PDB file of C-alpha atoms and ligand atoms in Angstrom:
ATOM      1  CA  MET A  89     -20.784  -1.346  -0.031  1.00 88.00           C
ATOM      2  CA  ALA A  90     -21.439  -3.464  -3.128  1.00 91.00           C
ATOM      3  CA  ASN A  91     -21.700  -0.283  -5.176  1.00 97.00           C
ATOM      4  CA  PHE A  92     -18.269   0.920  -4.153  1.00 98.00           C
ATOM      5  CA  MET A  93     -16.756  -2.507  -4.740  1.00 98.00           C
ATOM      6  CA  GLN A  94     -18.317  -2.551  -8.206  1.00 98.00           C
ATOM      7  CA  GLN A  95     -16.590   0.755  -8.937  1.00 98.00           C
ATOM      8  CA  ALA A  96     -13.255  -0.623  -7.734  1.00 98.00           C
ATOM      9  CA  VAL A  97     -13.705  -3.581 -10.079  1.00 98.00           C
ATOM     10  CA  ASP A  98     -14.725  -1.245 -12.949  1.00 98.00           C
ATOM     11  CA  GLU A  99     -11.585   0.826 -12.279  1.00 98.00           C
ATOM     12  CA  ALA A 100      -9.510  -2.366 -12.542  1.00 98.00           C
ATOM     13  CA  VAL A 101     -11.156  -3.255 -15.873  1.00 98.00           C
ATOM     14  CA  GLN A 102     -10.452   0.237 -17.236  1.00 98.00           C
ATOM     15  CA  GLY A 103      -6.811  -0.049 -16.185  1.00 98.00           C
ATOM     16  CA  VAL A 104      -6.402  -3.295 -18.104  1.00 98.00           C
ATOM     17  CA  GLN A 105      -8.203  -1.869 -21.159  1.00 98.00           C
ATOM     18  CA  LYS A 106      -5.886   1.167 -21.169  1.00 98.00           C
ATOM     19  CA  GLY A 107      -2.827  -1.052 -20.755  1.00 97.00           C
ATOM     20  CA  ASP A 108      -1.725   0.886 -17.687  1.00 98.00           C
ATOM     21  CA  GLY A 109      -0.910  -2.106 -15.528  1.00 97.00           C
ATOM     22  CA  GLY A 110      -2.196  -5.195 -13.769  1.00 97.00           C
ATOM     23  CA  PRO A 111      -5.889  -5.991 -13.208  1.00 98.00           C
ATOM     24  CA  PHE A 112      -6.426  -4.079  -9.979  1.00 98.00           C
ATOM     25  CA  GLY A 113      -8.527  -1.069  -8.949  1.00 98.00           C
ATOM     26  CA  ALA A 114      -9.183   0.742  -5.686  1.00 98.00           C
ATOM     27  CA  LEU A 115     -11.223   3.562  -4.170  1.00 98.00           C
ATOM     28  CA  VAL A 116     -10.858   5.658  -1.047  1.00 98.00           C
ATOM     29  CA  VAL A 117     -14.249   6.507   0.454  1.00 98.00           C
ATOM     30  CA  LYS A 118     -15.075   8.922   3.264  1.00 98.00           C
ATOM     31  CA  ASP A 119     -18.544   9.463   4.717  1.00 97.00           C
ATOM     32  CA  GLY A 120     -20.097   7.636   1.779  1.00 97.00           C
ATOM     33  CA  GLN A 121     -18.311   9.802  -0.804  1.00 98.00           C
ATOM     34  CA  ILE A 122     -15.586   8.652  -3.191  1.00 98.00           C
ATOM     35  CA  ILE A 123     -12.493  10.753  -2.501  1.00 98.00           C
ATOM     36  CA  ALA A 124     -10.237   9.080  -5.068  1.00 98.00           C
ATOM     37  CA  SER A 125     -10.140   6.093  -7.353  1.00 98.00           C
ATOM     38  CA  GLY A 126      -7.132   4.541  -9.011  1.00 97.00           C
ATOM     39  CA  HIS A 127      -5.912   1.497 -10.822  1.00 98.00           C
ATOM     40  CA  ASN A 128      -2.589  -0.277 -11.133  1.00 98.00           C
ATOM     41  CA  MET A 129      -0.164   1.923 -13.116  1.00 98.00           C
ATOM     42  CA  VAL A 130       2.983  -0.198 -12.866  1.00 98.00           C
ATOM     43  CA  LEU A 131       3.425  -0.696 -16.626  1.00 98.00           C
ATOM     44  CA  ILE A 132       2.699   2.825 -17.815  1.00 98.00           C
ATOM     45  CA  THR A 133       4.675   4.576 -15.070  1.00 98.00           C
ATOM     46  CA  LYS A 134       7.406   1.915 -14.822  1.00 98.00           C
ATOM     47  CA  ASP A 135       6.914   2.236 -11.076  1.00 98.00           C
ATOM     48  CA  PRO A 136       6.686  -1.078  -9.203  1.00 97.00           C
ATOM     49  CA  THR A 137       4.984   0.713  -6.300  1.00 98.00           C
ATOM     50  CA  ALA A 138       2.143   2.072  -8.445  1.00 98.00           C
ATOM     51  CA  HIS A 139      -0.370  -0.500  -7.245  1.00 98.00           C
ATOM     52  CA  ALA A 140      -4.055   0.450  -7.288  1.00 98.00           C
ATOM     53  CA  GLU A 141      -4.274   0.879  -3.532  1.00 98.00           C
ATOM     54  CA  VAL A 142      -1.127   3.025  -3.301  1.00 98.00           C
ATOM     55  CA  THR A 143      -2.309   5.085  -6.278  1.00 98.00           C
ATOM     56  CA  ALA A 144      -5.741   5.670  -4.686  1.00 98.00           C
ATOM     57  CA  ILE A 145      -4.175   6.498  -1.292  1.00 98.00           C
ATOM     58  CA  ARG A 146      -1.772   9.009  -2.874  1.00 98.00           C
ATOM     59  CA  MET A 147      -4.592  10.672  -4.800  1.00 98.00           C
ATOM     60  CA  ALA A 148      -6.871  10.799  -1.733  1.00 98.00           C
ATOM     61  CA  CYS A 149      -4.125  12.351   0.407  1.00 98.00           C
ATOM     62  CA  ALA A 150      -3.378  14.942  -2.272  1.00 98.00           C
ATOM     63  CA  LYS A 151      -7.062  15.780  -2.598  1.00 98.00           C
ATOM     64  CA  LEU A 152      -7.680  16.047   1.153  1.00 98.00           C
ATOM     65  CA  GLY A 153      -4.324  17.723   1.812  1.00 98.00           C
ATOM     66  CA  THR A 154      -3.316  15.276   4.533  1.00 98.00           C
ATOM     67  CA  PHE A 155      -1.212  12.173   5.147  1.00 98.00           C
ATOM     68  CA  ASP A 156      -3.821  10.829   7.574  1.00 98.00           C
ATOM     69  CA  LEU A 157      -6.820   9.025   6.117  1.00 98.00           C
ATOM     70  CA  LYS A 158      -8.470   8.212   9.440  1.00 98.00           C
ATOM     71  CA  GLY A 159     -12.182   8.137   8.823  1.00 98.00           C
ATOM     72  CA  CYS A 160     -11.675   6.767   5.314  1.00 98.00           C
ATOM     73  CA  VAL A 161     -12.023   3.222   4.021  1.00 98.00           C
ATOM     74  CA  LEU A 162     -10.443   1.524   1.032  1.00 98.00           C
ATOM     75  CA  TYR A 163     -12.229  -0.675  -1.474  1.00 98.00           C
ATOM     76  CA  THR A 164      -9.885  -2.767  -3.572  1.00 98.00           C
ATOM     77  CA  SER A 165     -10.698  -5.243  -6.307  1.00 98.00           C
ATOM     78  CA  CYS A 166      -8.224  -7.731  -4.805  1.00 98.00           C
ATOM     79  CA  HIS A 167      -6.716  -8.647  -1.453  1.00 97.00           C
ATOM     80  CA  PRO A 168      -3.846  -6.176  -0.815  1.00 98.00           C
ATOM     81  CA  CYS A 169      -0.212  -7.176  -1.147  1.00 97.00           C
ATOM     82  CA  PRO A 170       2.099  -6.500   1.837  1.00 96.00           C
ATOM     83  CA  MET A 171       3.127  -3.088   0.448  1.00 97.00           C
ATOM     84  CA  CYS A 172      -0.489  -1.978   0.011  1.00 98.00           C
ATOM     85  CA  MET A 173      -1.496  -3.342   3.401  1.00 98.00           C
ATOM     86  CA  GLY A 174       1.435  -1.403   4.884  1.00 97.00           C
ATOM     87  CA  ALA A 175       0.378   1.739   3.022  1.00 98.00           C
ATOM     88  CA  SER A 176      -3.180   1.291   4.348  1.00 98.00           C
ATOM     89  CA  LEU A 177      -1.876   0.995   7.904  1.00 98.00           C
ATOM     90  CA  TRP A 178       0.417   4.014   7.547  1.00 98.00           C
ATOM     91  CA  ALA A 179      -2.480   5.985   6.067  1.00 98.00           C
ATOM     92  CA  ARG A 180      -4.529   4.991   9.148  1.00 98.00           C
ATOM     93  CA  LEU A 181      -7.462   3.828   7.062  1.00 98.00           C
ATOM     94  CA  ASP A 182     -10.380   2.550   9.151  1.00 98.00           C
ATOM     95  CA  ALA A 183     -10.975  -0.517   6.971  1.00 98.00           C
ATOM     96  CA  VAL A 184      -9.876  -2.301   3.818  1.00 98.00           C
ATOM     97  CA  TYR A 185     -12.513  -4.192   1.835  1.00 98.00           C
ATOM     98  CA  TYR A 186     -11.345  -6.528  -0.927  1.00 98.00           C
ATOM     99  CA  ALA A 187     -13.053  -8.637  -3.593  1.00 98.00           C
ATOM    100  CA  ALA A 188     -10.750 -11.188  -5.269  1.00 98.00           C
ATOM    101  CA  THR A 189      -8.848 -13.500  -2.945  1.00 96.00           C
ATOM    102  CA  PRO A 190      -5.072 -14.065  -2.982  1.00 94.00           C
ATOM    103  CA  GLU A 191      -5.681 -17.503  -4.515  1.00 94.00           C
ATOM    104  CA  GLN A 192      -7.727 -16.004  -7.351  1.00 96.00           C
ATOM    105  CA  ALA A 193      -4.952 -13.473  -8.029  1.00 95.00           C
ATOM    106  CA  ALA A 194      -2.344 -16.231  -8.001  1.00 94.00           C
ATOM    107  CA  ASN A 195      -4.352 -18.042 -10.683  1.00 95.00           C
ATOM    108  CA  VAL A 196      -3.653 -15.166 -13.106  1.00 96.00           C
ATOM    109  CA  GLY A 197       0.008 -14.770 -12.167  1.00 95.00           C
ATOM    110  CA  PHE A 198      -0.060 -12.360  -9.225  1.00 95.00           C
ATOM    111  CA  ASP A 199       1.114 -14.447  -6.308  1.00 90.00           C
ATOM    112  CA  ASP A 200       2.219 -12.410  -3.305  1.00 90.00           C
ATOM    113  CA  LYS A 201       2.186 -15.297  -0.805  1.00 87.00           C
ATOM    114  CA  ALA A 202       5.970 -15.460  -1.194  1.00 89.00           C
ATOM    115  CA  PHE A 203       6.184 -11.828  -0.040  1.00 92.00           C
ATOM    116  CA  TYR A 204       4.035 -12.477   3.025  1.00 91.00           C
ATOM    117  CA  ASP A 205       6.213 -15.509   3.798  1.00 90.00           C
ATOM    118  CA  TYR A 206       9.332 -13.403   3.362  1.00 93.00           C
ATOM    119  CA  ILE A 207       8.129 -10.760   5.818  1.00 92.00           C
ATOM    120  CA  ASN A 208       7.509 -13.452   8.406  1.00 90.00           C
ATOM    121  CA  SER A 209      11.069 -14.771   8.137  1.00 91.00           C
ATOM    122  CA  PRO A 210      13.376 -12.763   5.863  1.00 89.00           C
ATOM    123  CA  ASN A 211      16.483 -14.609   6.997  1.00 87.00           C
ATOM    124  CA  LYS A 212      15.077 -17.865   5.703  1.00 87.00           C
ATOM    125  CA  ASN A 213      14.475 -16.319   2.286  1.00 85.00           C
ATOM    126  CA  GLU A 214      17.780 -14.592   1.560  1.00 87.00           C
ATOM    127  CA  GLU A 215      17.764 -15.750  -2.044  1.00 91.00           C
ATOM    128  CA  MET A 216      14.716 -13.515  -2.588  1.00 92.00           C
ATOM    129  CA  CYS A 217      16.230 -10.381  -1.063  1.00 94.00           C
ATOM    130  CA  ARG A 218      19.074 -10.072   1.399  1.00 94.00           C
ATOM    131  CA  LEU A 219      18.176  -8.054   4.511  1.00 94.00           C
ATOM    132  CA  GLU A 220      21.123  -7.121   6.675  1.00 94.00           C
ATOM    133  CA  HIS A 221      21.781  -4.866   9.663  1.00 95.00           C
ATOM    134  CA  VAL A 222      24.681  -2.466   9.021  1.00 96.00           C
ATOM    135  CA  GLU A 223      25.856  -0.425  12.008  1.00 95.00           C
ATOM    136  CA  ILE A 224      27.948   2.680  11.347  1.00 97.00           C
ATOM    137  CA  ASP A 225      28.949   5.529  13.682  1.00 96.00           C
ATOM    138  CA  GLN A 226      26.115   7.952  14.304  1.00 96.00           C
ATOM    139  CA  TYR A 227      23.528   5.827  12.564  1.00 97.00           C
ATOM    140  CA  LEU A 228      20.971   6.813  15.201  1.00 97.00           C
ATOM    141  CA  LYS A 229      21.569  10.532  14.635  1.00 97.00           C
ATOM    142  CA  PRO A 230      18.354  11.018  12.615  1.00 97.00           C
ATOM    143  CA  PHE A 231      16.325   9.487  15.476  1.00 97.00           C
ATOM    144  CA  GLU A 232      18.084  11.635  18.078  1.00 97.00           C
ATOM    145  CA  LEU A 233      17.455  14.725  16.008  1.00 96.00           C
ATOM    146  CA  TRP A 234      13.788  13.816  15.555  1.00 97.00           C
ATOM    147  CA  SER A 235      13.359  13.096  19.291  1.00 96.00           C
ATOM    148  CA  SER A 236      14.924  16.419  20.237  1.00 96.00           C
ATOM    149  CA  LEU A 237      12.718  18.494  17.948  1.00 95.00           C
ATOM    150  CA  GLU A 238      10.597  20.868  20.017  1.00 92.00           C
ATOM    151  CA  SER A 239       7.836  21.019  17.472  1.00 93.00           C
ATOM    152  CA  LYS A 240       7.205  18.191  15.061  1.00 92.00           C
ATOM    153  CA  THR A 241       4.309  16.589  13.344  1.00 91.00           C
ATOM    154  CA  PRO A 242       3.955  13.022  14.575  1.00 89.00           C
ATOM    155  CA  TYR A 243       2.267  10.573  12.248  1.00 91.00           C
TER     156      TYR A 243
HETATM  157 ZN1   ZN B  18      -0.082  -3.884  -3.679  1.00 85.26          ZN
END
């Protein structure tokens, strides 16, 4: 376990040295084998979703040819932000192991506590991002279509 975490931290260091993005690295591991490793690529890709965990999950899925990472675990150099935790849940990872704490990340300018607070009560934090329900005719049509499909791939 320590070995994999060391590699996630090394990946984070390499990302900073290359100038690719923030100081974060992650690995997806299955049956004791590294499937994919990635670091934060936000700066180089100009993609705010290119966090280390998302990058590693995308690479692991591409490599394994699946959207389902059940049986895999994620090692990340830092506690995941809400997006990365969501991605881990959607990927059905068995576990997420992290090294640096949210407080330690906040000390170097990466404070996602506000995002966790927002998710708990978005209506109290409208100045951060307005979230509003907009009902139009037929807005449930995609769900009805999905439900009526004879053969579909649930995930
Ligand atoms: Zn993240």
